[in-house]
Amino acid sequence: MSAPTFLHEFVRNWKTVGAVAPSSQALAYRMMESAEVGRARHVLELGPGTGAFTAAILDAMPHGSSYLGIELNQTFVTQLKPRFPSMDFRIAGAQEFDFPAYLADREPFDVVVSGLPWTAFPRCLQEAILTNVLPHLSPGGRFATFAYYGFHRLPSGQRFRGLLHELLPGVETSRVVWGNVPPAFVYVARK
């Protein structure tokens, strides 16, 4: 997806897109490394957006692994499906997706990779998403998301980090990826 398309979607849907540019390859690599996607059998991606993390997930996932991407933006999903035909994308909000029905004949997720703009969400939405997603993470499974450096010190960033610590004790932080715009780092936690 082109940068102008991403920027257009940001302007149209700034509360759900949450960034003015796609994540860099360096941040995607750090996310895959931190989440240990290379060992995952079943990966859930929250907010695949333009596919910056999706491409890295596909490259990192072992052969035979399965993937589900939950994306609210129809334009993004329409562009992702032909680029990643072997991957399953659903148009939905992560807080309302019916995970029990989807997982009825599947294993729980080993890894959740999130590109959602957590600090743009009110606490009630953060909680609704995490309490709908995290019960479907396998024991020992990893949840990984990123935060923009500096934004994590704002009240909304501190609130989100606190919520992560409440729900998944032992949250770790990666080194900063200075090559991302803006610079970012990864939060990762095990269930």
Coordinates of N, CA and C in Angstrom, one line a residue:
M1 N 0.9 -1.2 0.0 CA 0.0 0.0 0.0 C 0.9 1.2 0.0
S2 N 0.5 2.2 -0.8 CA 1.3 3.4 -0.9 C 1.1 4.3 0.4
A3 N 2.1 5.2 0.6 CA 2.1 6.1 1.7 C 0.9 7.1 1.6
P4 N 0.6 7.5 0.3 CA -0.6 8.4 0.2 C -1.9 7.7 0.6
T5 N -2.0 6.4 0.3 CA -3.3 5.7 0.7 C -3.3 5.6 2.2
F6 N -2.2 5.3 2.8 CA -2.1 5.2 4.3 C -2.5 6.6 4.9
L7 N -1.9 7.6 4.4 CA -2.2 9.0 4.9 C -3.7 9.3 4.7
H8 N -4.2 9.0 3.6 CA -5.6 9.2 3.3 C -6.5 8.5 4.3
E9 N -6.2 7.2 4.6 CA -7.0 6.5 5.6 C -6.8 7.1 7.0
F10 N -5.6 7.6 7.3 CA -5.4 8.3 8.6 C -6.3 9.5 8.7
V11 N -6.3 10.3 7.7 CA -7.2 11.5 7.7 C -8.6 11.1 7.9
R12 N -9.1 10.1 7.2 CA -10.5 9.7 7.2 C -10.8 9.0 8.6
N13 N -9.9 8.2 9.1 CA -10.2 7.4 10.3 C -9.1 7.5 11.3
W14 N -8.7 8.7 11.7 CA -7.5 8.9 12.6 C -7.6 8.3 13.9
K15 N -8.9 8.1 14.4 CA -9.0 7.4 15.7 C -8.7 5.9 15.7
T16 N -8.9 5.3 14.5 CA -8.6 3.9 14.4 C -7.3 3.6 13.7
V17 N -6.9 4.4 12.8 CA -5.6 4.2 12.1 C -4.4 4.5 13.0
G18 N -4.5 5.7 13.7 CA -3.5 6.0 14.7 C -2.1 6.3 14.4
A19 N -1.7 6.3 13.1 CA -0.4 6.7 12.7 C -0.5 7.4 11.4
V20 N 0.5 8.2 11.1 CA 0.5 8.9 9.8 C 1.4 8.2 8.8
A21 N 2.1 7.2 9.2 CA 3.0 6.4 8.3 C 3.0 4.9 8.7
P22 N 3.2 4.0 7.8 CA 3.3 2.6 8.2 C 4.5 2.3 9.0
S23 N 4.5 1.3 9.8 CA 5.7 0.9 10.6 C 6.8 0.5 9.7
S24 N 8.0 0.8 10.2 CA 9.2 0.4 9.4 C 9.5 -1.0 9.4
Q25 N 10.4 -1.5 8.5 CA 10.8 -2.9 8.5 C 11.6 -3.2 9.8
A26 N 12.4 -2.2 10.2 CA 13.2 -2.4 11.5 C 12.3 -2.7 12.7
L27 N 11.2 -1.9 12.8 CA 10.2 -2.2 13.9 C 9.5 -3.5 13.7
A28 N 9.2 -3.8 12.5 CA 8.6 -5.1 12.2 C 9.5 -6.3 12.6
Y29 N 10.8 -6.2 12.3 CA 11.7 -7.2 12.6 C 11.8 -7.3 14.2
R30 N 11.9 -6.2 14.8 CA 12.0 -6.2 16.3 C 10.8 -6.8 16.9
M31 N 9.6 -6.5 16.3 CA 8.4 -7.1 16.8 C 8.4 -8.6 16.7
M32 N 8.8 -9.1 15.5 CA 8.9 -10.6 15.3 C 9.8 -11.3 16.2
E33 N 11.0 -10.6 16.4 CA 12.0 -11.2 17.3 C 11.5 -11.2 18.7
S34 N 10.9 -10.1 19.2 CA 10.4 -10.0 20.6 C 9.3 -11.0 20.9
A35 N 8.4 -11.1 19.9 CA 7.2 -12.0 20.0 C 7.6 -13.5 19.8
E36 N 8.8 -13.8 19.2 CA 9.2 -15.1 18.9 C 8.2 -15.8 17.9
V37 N 7.8 -15.0 16.9 CA 6.9 -15.5 15.9 C 7.5 -16.7 15.2
G38 N 8.8 -16.8 15.1 CA 9.4 -18.0 14.4 C 9.2 -19.3 15.1
R39 N 8.6 -19.3 16.3 CA 8.2 -20.5 17.0 C 6.7 -20.7 17.1
A40 N 5.9 -19.8 16.5 CA 4.5 -19.9 16.7 C 3.8 -20.9 15.7
R41 N 2.8 -21.5 16.2 CA 1.9 -22.4 15.4 C 0.6 -21.6 15.0
H42 N 0.2 -20.6 15.8 CA -1.0 -19.9 15.5 C -0.8 -18.5 15.9
V43 N -0.9 -17.6 14.9 CA -0.7 -16.1 15.2 C -1.9 -15.3 15.0
L44 N -2.2 -14.4 15.9 CA -3.3 -13.4 15.7 C -2.6 -12.1 15.6
E45 N -3.0 -11.3 14.6 CA -2.6 -10.0 14.4 C -3.8 -9.0 14.6
L46 N -3.6 -8.1 15.5 CA -4.7 -7.1 15.7 C -4.3 -5.8 15.0
G47 N -5.1 -5.4 14.0 CA -4.9 -4.2 13.3 C -3.7 -4.3 12.3
P48 N -3.9 -5.2 11.3 CA -2.8 -5.4 10.3 C -2.5 -4.1 9.5
G49 N -3.5 -3.3 9.4 CA -3.3 -2.0 8.6 C -2.9 -2.2 7.2
T50 N -1.7 -1.7 6.9 CA -1.2 -1.8 5.5 C -0.4 -3.1 5.3
G51 N -0.1 -3.9 6.4 CA 0.6 -5.1 6.2 C 2.1 -5.1 6.6
A52 N 2.5 -4.0 7.2 CA 4.0 -3.9 7.5 C 4.4 -5.1 8.5
F53 N 3.6 -5.4 9.5 CA 3.8 -6.5 10.4 C 3.4 -7.8 9.7
T54 N 2.4 -7.8 8.9 CA 1.8 -9.0 8.3 C 2.9 -9.6 7.4
A55 N 3.6 -8.8 6.6 CA 4.7 -9.4 5.7 C 5.8 -10.0 6.6
A56 N 6.1 -9.3 7.7 CA 7.2 -9.9 8.6 C 6.7 -11.1 9.3
I57 N 5.4 -11.2 9.6 CA 4.8 -12.4 10.2 C 4.9 -13.6 9.3
L58 N 4.5 -13.3 8.0 CA 4.5 -14.4 7.0 C 6.0 -14.9 6.8
D59 N 6.9 -14.0 6.8 CA 8.3 -14.4 6.6 C 8.8 -15.2 7.9
A60 N 8.4 -14.8 9.1 CA 8.9 -15.4 10.3 C 8.2 -16.7 10.7
M61 N 6.9 -16.9 10.4 CA 6.1 -18.0 10.8 C 6.7 -19.3 10.3
P62 N 6.7 -20.4 11.1 CA 7.1 -21.7 10.6 C 6.1 -22.2 9.5
H63 N 6.6 -23.0 8.6 CA 5.7 -23.6 7.6 C 4.6 -24.4 8.3
G64 N 3.4 -24.3 7.9 CA 2.3 -25.0 8.5 C 1.6 -24.2 9.6
S65 N 2.1 -23.1 10.0 CA 1.4 -22.3 11.0 C 0.2 -21.6 10.4
S66 N -0.7 -21.2 11.3 CA -1.9 -20.5 10.8 C -1.9 -19.0 11.3
Y67 N -2.7 -18.2 10.6 CA -2.7 -16.8 10.9 C -4.1 -16.3 10.8
L68 N -4.5 -15.4 11.7 CA -5.7 -14.6 11.6 C -5.4 -13.1 11.8
G69 N -5.9 -12.3 10.9 CA -5.8 -10.8 11.1 C -7.1 -10.2 11.3
I70 N -7.3 -9.4 12.4 CA -8.5 -8.7 12.7 C -8.3 -7.3 12.4
E71 N -9.0 -6.7 11.4 CA -8.8 -5.3 11.0 C -10.2 -4.7 10.9
L72 N -10.3 -3.5 11.4 CA -11.6 -2.7 11.3 C -11.8 -2.0 10.0
N73 N -10.7 -1.6 9.3 CA -10.8 -0.8 8.1 C -10.9 -1.7 6.9
Q74 N -12.1 -1.5 6.2 CA -12.4 -2.3 5.0 C -11.4 -2.1 3.9
T75 N -10.9 -0.8 3.7 CA -10.0 -0.5 2.7 C -8.7 -1.3 2.8
F76 N -8.2 -1.3 4.1 CA -7.0 -2.1 4.3 C -7.2 -3.6 4.0
V77 N -8.3 -4.1 4.5 CA -8.5 -5.6 4.3 C -8.6 -5.9 2.8
T78 N -9.3 -5.0 2.0 CA -9.4 -5.2 0.6 C -8.1 -5.3 -0.1
Q79 N -7.1 -4.5 0.4 CA -5.8 -4.5 -0.2 C -4.9 -5.6 0.4
L80 N -5.2 -6.0 1.6 CA -4.3 -7.1 2.2 C -4.6 -8.5 1.6
K81 N -5.9 -8.8 1.3 CA -6.3 -10.1 0.9 C -5.5 -10.6 -0.4
P82 N -5.4 -9.8 -1.4 CA -4.7 -10.2 -2.6 C -3.2 -10.3 -2.4
R83 N -2.7 -9.5 -1.5 CA -1.2 -9.5 -1.2 C -0.8 -10.7 -0.4
F84 N -1.7 -11.2 0.4 CA -1.4 -12.3 1.3 C -2.6 -13.4 1.2
P85 N -2.7 -14.0 0.1 CA -3.8 -15.0 -0.1 C -3.8 -16.2 0.8
S86 N -2.7 -16.5 1.4 CA -2.7 -17.7 2.3 C -3.1 -17.3 3.7
M87 N -3.4 -16.0 4.0 CA -3.7 -15.6 5.3 C -5.1 -15.2 5.4
D88 N -5.7 -15.4 6.6 CA -7.1 -15.2 6.9 C -7.3 -13.8 7.5
F89 N -8.1 -12.9 6.9 CA -8.4 -11.6 7.4 C -9.9 -11.5 7.7
R90 N -10.2 -10.9 8.8 CA -11.6 -10.7 9.1 C -11.8 -9.2 9.4
I91 N -12.9 -8.6 9.0 CA -13.3 -7.2 9.2 C -14.1 -7.2 10.5
A92 N -13.5 -6.7 11.6 CA -14.2 -6.7 12.9 C -13.4 -5.8 13.8
G93 N -14.0 -5.4 14.9 CA -13.3 -4.9 16.0 C -12.8 -6.0 16.9
A94 N -11.6 -5.9 17.4 CA -11.1 -7.0 18.3 C -11.9 -7.2 19.5
Q95 N -12.5 -6.1 20.0 CA -13.3 -6.2 21.2 C -14.6 -7.0 21.1
E96 N -15.0 -7.2 19.8 CA -16.3 -7.9 19.6 C -16.2 -9.1 18.8
F97 N -15.0 -9.4 18.3 CA -14.8 -10.6 17.5 C -15.1 -11.9 18.3
D98 N -15.8 -12.8 17.6 CA -16.2 -14.1 18.3 C -15.1 -15.1 18.3
F99 N -14.1 -15.0 19.2 CA -13.0 -15.9 19.2 C -13.4 -17.3 19.5
P100 N -14.3 -17.5 20.5 CA -14.7 -18.9 20.8 C -15.2 -19.6 19.5
A101 N -16.0 -19.0 18.7 CA -16.5 -19.6 17.5 C -15.4 -19.9 16.5
Y102 N -14.5 -18.9 16.3 CA -13.3 -19.1 15.4 C -12.4 -20.2 15.9
L103 N -12.2 -20.3 17.2 CA -11.3 -21.3 17.7 C -11.9 -22.6 18.0
A104 N -13.2 -22.8 17.7 CA -13.9 -24.1 18.0 C -13.1 -25.3 17.6
D105 N -12.5 -25.3 16.4 CA -11.7 -26.5 16.0 C -10.2 -26.1 15.7
R106 N -9.8 -25.1 16.5 CA -8.4 -24.7 16.3 C -7.7 -24.6 17.7
E107 N -6.4 -24.6 17.7 CA -5.6 -24.4 18.9 C -5.7 -22.9 19.3
P108 N -5.5 -22.5 20.5 CA -5.4 -21.1 20.9 C -4.2 -20.5 20.2
F109 N -4.1 -19.2 20.3 CA -3.0 -18.4 19.7 C -1.7 -18.5 20.5
D110 N -0.6 -18.8 19.9 CA 0.7 -18.8 20.5 C 1.2 -17.4 20.7
V111 N 0.9 -16.6 19.7 CA 1.4 -15.2 19.6 C 0.3 -14.3 19.2
V112 N 0.2 -13.1 19.9 CA -0.7 -12.0 19.4 C 0.3 -10.8 19.1
V113 N 0.2 -10.4 17.9 CA 1.0 -9.2 17.5 C 0.0 -8.1 17.2
S114 N 0.2 -7.0 17.9 CA -0.8 -5.9 17.8 C -0.1 -4.6 17.2
G115 N -0.8 -4.1 16.2 CA -0.4 -2.8 15.6 C -1.4 -1.7 16.0
L116 N -2.3 -2.0 17.0 CA -3.4 -1.1 17.3 C -2.8 0.2 18.0
P117 N -3.4 1.3 17.8 CA -3.0 2.6 18.4 C -3.5 2.7 19.8
W118 N -3.0 1.9 20.7 CA -3.5 1.8 22.1 C -3.7 3.1 22.8
T119 N -2.7 4.0 22.7 CA -2.8 5.3 23.4 C -3.9 6.2 22.9
A120 N -4.4 5.9 21.7 CA -5.5 6.8 21.2 C -6.8 6.3 21.7
F121 N -6.9 5.1 22.4 CA -8.1 4.5 22.8 C -8.4 4.9 24.3
P122 N -9.6 5.1 24.6 CA -10.0 5.2 26.1 C -9.7 3.9 26.8
R123 N -9.6 4.0 28.1 CA -9.3 2.8 28.9 C -10.3 1.7 28.7
C124 N -11.6 2.1 28.6 CA -12.7 1.1 28.5 C -12.5 0.3 27.2
L125 N -12.1 0.9 26.1 CA -11.8 0.2 24.8 C -10.6 -0.7 25.0
Q126 N -9.5 -0.2 25.6 CA -8.3 -1.0 25.8 C -8.7 -2.3 26.6
E127 N -9.4 -2.1 27.6 CA -9.9 -3.3 28.5 C -10.7 -4.2 27.7
A128 N -11.7 -3.7 26.9 CA -12.6 -4.5 26.2 C -11.8 -5.4 25.1
I129 N -10.9 -4.8 24.5 CA -10.1 -5.5 23.5 C -9.2 -6.6 24.2
L130 N -8.5 -6.2 25.2 CA -7.6 -7.1 25.9 C -8.3 -8.3 26.6
T131 N -9.5 -8.0 27.2 CA -10.2 -9.0 27.9 C -10.9 -9.9 26.9
N132 N -11.1 -9.5 25.7 CA -11.7 -10.4 24.7 C -10.6 -11.2 24.0
V133 N -9.4 -10.7 23.9 CA -8.3 -11.4 23.2 C -7.5 -12.3 24.1
L134 N -7.0 -11.8 25.3 CA -6.1 -12.5 26.1 C -6.5 -13.9 26.6
P135 N -7.8 -14.1 26.8 CA -8.2 -15.5 27.2 C -7.9 -16.6 26.2
H136 N -7.7 -16.1 24.9 CA -7.4 -17.1 23.8 C -6.0 -17.2 23.5
L137 N -5.1 -16.7 24.4 CA -3.7 -16.8 24.2 C -3.3 -18.1 25.0
S138 N -2.5 -19.0 24.4 CA -2.2 -20.2 25.1 C -1.2 -20.0 26.3
P139 N -1.2 -20.9 27.2 CA -0.3 -20.7 28.3 C 1.1 -20.6 27.8
G140 N 1.9 -19.6 28.3 CA 3.2 -19.4 27.7 C 3.2 -18.6 26.5
G141 N 2.0 -18.3 25.9 CA 1.9 -17.5 24.7 C 2.4 -16.1 24.9
R142 N 2.8 -15.4 23.8 CA 3.3 -14.1 23.9 C 2.4 -13.0 23.3
F143 N 2.3 -11.9 23.9 CA 1.5 -10.8 23.4 C 2.5 -9.7 23.2
A144 N 2.5 -9.1 22.0 CA 3.5 -8.1 21.6 C 2.8 -6.9 20.9
T145 N 3.2 -5.7 21.3 CA 2.7 -4.5 20.7 C 3.8 -3.5 20.8
F146 N 3.5 -2.3 20.2 CA 4.6 -1.3 20.2 C 4.1 0.0 20.7
A147 N 5.0 0.9 21.1 CA 4.6 2.2 21.6 C 5.7 3.2 21.0
Y148 N 5.2 4.3 20.7 CA 6.1 5.4 20.2 C 6.9 5.9 21.4
Y149 N 8.2 6.1 21.2 CA 9.1 6.6 22.2 C 8.7 8.0 22.5
G150 N 8.6 8.3 23.8 CA 8.1 9.6 24.3 C 6.6 9.6 24.6
F151 N 5.8 9.0 23.7 CA 4.4 8.9 23.9 C 4.1 8.0 25.1
H152 N 5.0 7.1 25.4 CA 4.7 6.2 26.5 C 4.8 6.9 27.8
R153 N 5.3 8.1 27.8 CA 5.3 8.9 29.1 C 4.1 9.8 29.3
L154 N 3.3 9.9 28.2 CA 2.1 10.7 28.4 C 1.1 9.9 29.2
P155 N 0.1 10.6 29.8 CA -0.9 9.8 30.7 C -1.5 8.6 30.0
S156 N -1.9 8.8 28.7 CA -2.5 7.6 28.0 C -1.5 6.5 27.8
G157 N -0.3 6.8 27.6 CA 0.8 5.8 27.5 C 1.0 5.0 28.8
Q158 N 1.1 5.8 29.9 CA 1.3 5.2 31.2 C 0.1 4.4 31.6
R159 N -1.1 4.8 31.3 CA -2.3 4.1 31.6 C -2.3 2.7 30.9
F160 N -1.9 2.7 29.6 CA -1.9 1.5 28.8 C -0.9 0.5 29.4
R161 N 0.3 1.0 29.7 CA 1.4 0.2 30.2 C 0.9 -0.4 31.6
G162 N 0.2 0.4 32.4 CA -0.3 -0.1 33.7 C -1.3 -1.2 33.5
L163 N -2.2 -1.1 32.5 CA -3.2 -2.1 32.2 C -2.5 -3.4 31.7
L164 N -1.5 -3.3 30.9 CA -0.7 -4.5 30.4 C -0.1 -5.2 31.6
H165 N 0.4 -4.4 32.6 CA 1.0 -5.1 33.8 C 0.0 -5.7 34.6
E166 N -1.2 -5.2 34.7 CA -2.3 -5.8 35.4 C -2.7 -7.1 34.8
L167 N -2.8 -7.1 33.5 CA -3.4 -8.3 32.8 C -2.3 -9.4 32.5
L168 N -1.1 -8.9 32.2 CA 0.0 -9.8 31.9 C 1.3 -9.4 32.7
P169 N 1.4 -9.8 33.9 CA 2.6 -9.4 34.7 C 3.9 -9.8 34.0
G170 N 4.9 -9.0 34.2 CA 6.2 -9.3 33.6 C 6.4 -8.7 32.2
V171 N 5.7 -7.6 31.9 CA 5.9 -6.9 30.6 C 7.3 -6.5 30.5
E172 N 7.9 -6.8 29.3 CA 9.3 -6.4 29.0 C 9.3 -5.4 27.9
T173 N 10.3 -4.6 27.8 CA 10.4 -3.5 26.8 C 11.7 -3.8 26.0
S174 N 11.6 -3.7 24.6 CA 12.7 -3.9 23.8 C 13.6 -2.6 23.7
R175 N 14.7 -2.7 23.0 CA 15.4 -1.5 22.7 C 14.6 -0.6 21.7
V176 N 14.9 0.7 21.7 CA 14.2 1.6 20.8 C 14.6 1.4 19.4
V177 N 13.7 1.4 18.5 CA 14.0 1.3 17.1 C 14.0 2.8 16.6
W178 N 15.2 3.3 16.5 CA 15.3 4.7 16.1 C 15.0 5.0 14.6
G179 N 15.1 3.9 13.8 CA 14.8 4.0 12.4 C 13.3 4.1 12.0
N180 N 12.4 4.0 13.0 CA 11.0 4.1 12.8 C 10.6 5.6 12.9
V181 N 9.5 6.0 12.2 CA 9.0 7.3 12.3 C 7.6 7.3 12.9
P182 N 7.4 7.8 14.1 CA 8.5 8.2 15.1 C 9.1 7.0 15.7
P183 N 10.3 7.1 16.4 CA 11.0 6.0 17.0 C 10.0 5.3 17.9
A184 N 10.2 3.9 18.0 CA 9.3 3.1 18.8 C 10.0 2.0 19.4
F185 N 9.3 1.3 20.3 CA 9.9 0.1 21.0 C 8.7 -0.9 21.2
V186 N 9.1 -2.1 21.5 CA 8.1 -3.2 21.6 C 7.9 -3.5 23.1
Y187 N 6.6 -3.7 23.5 CA 6.2 -4.3 24.7 C 5.9 -5.8 24.4
V188 N 6.5 -6.7 25.2 CA 6.1 -8.1 25.1 C 5.9 -8.7 26.5
A189 N 4.9 -9.6 26.5 CA 4.6 -10.3 27.8 C 4.2 -11.7 27.5
R190 N 4.4 -12.6 28.4 CA 3.9 -14.0 28.3 C 2.7 -14.2 29.2
K191 N 1.8 -15.0 28.8 CA 0.7 -15.4 29.6 C 1.1 -16.5 30.6

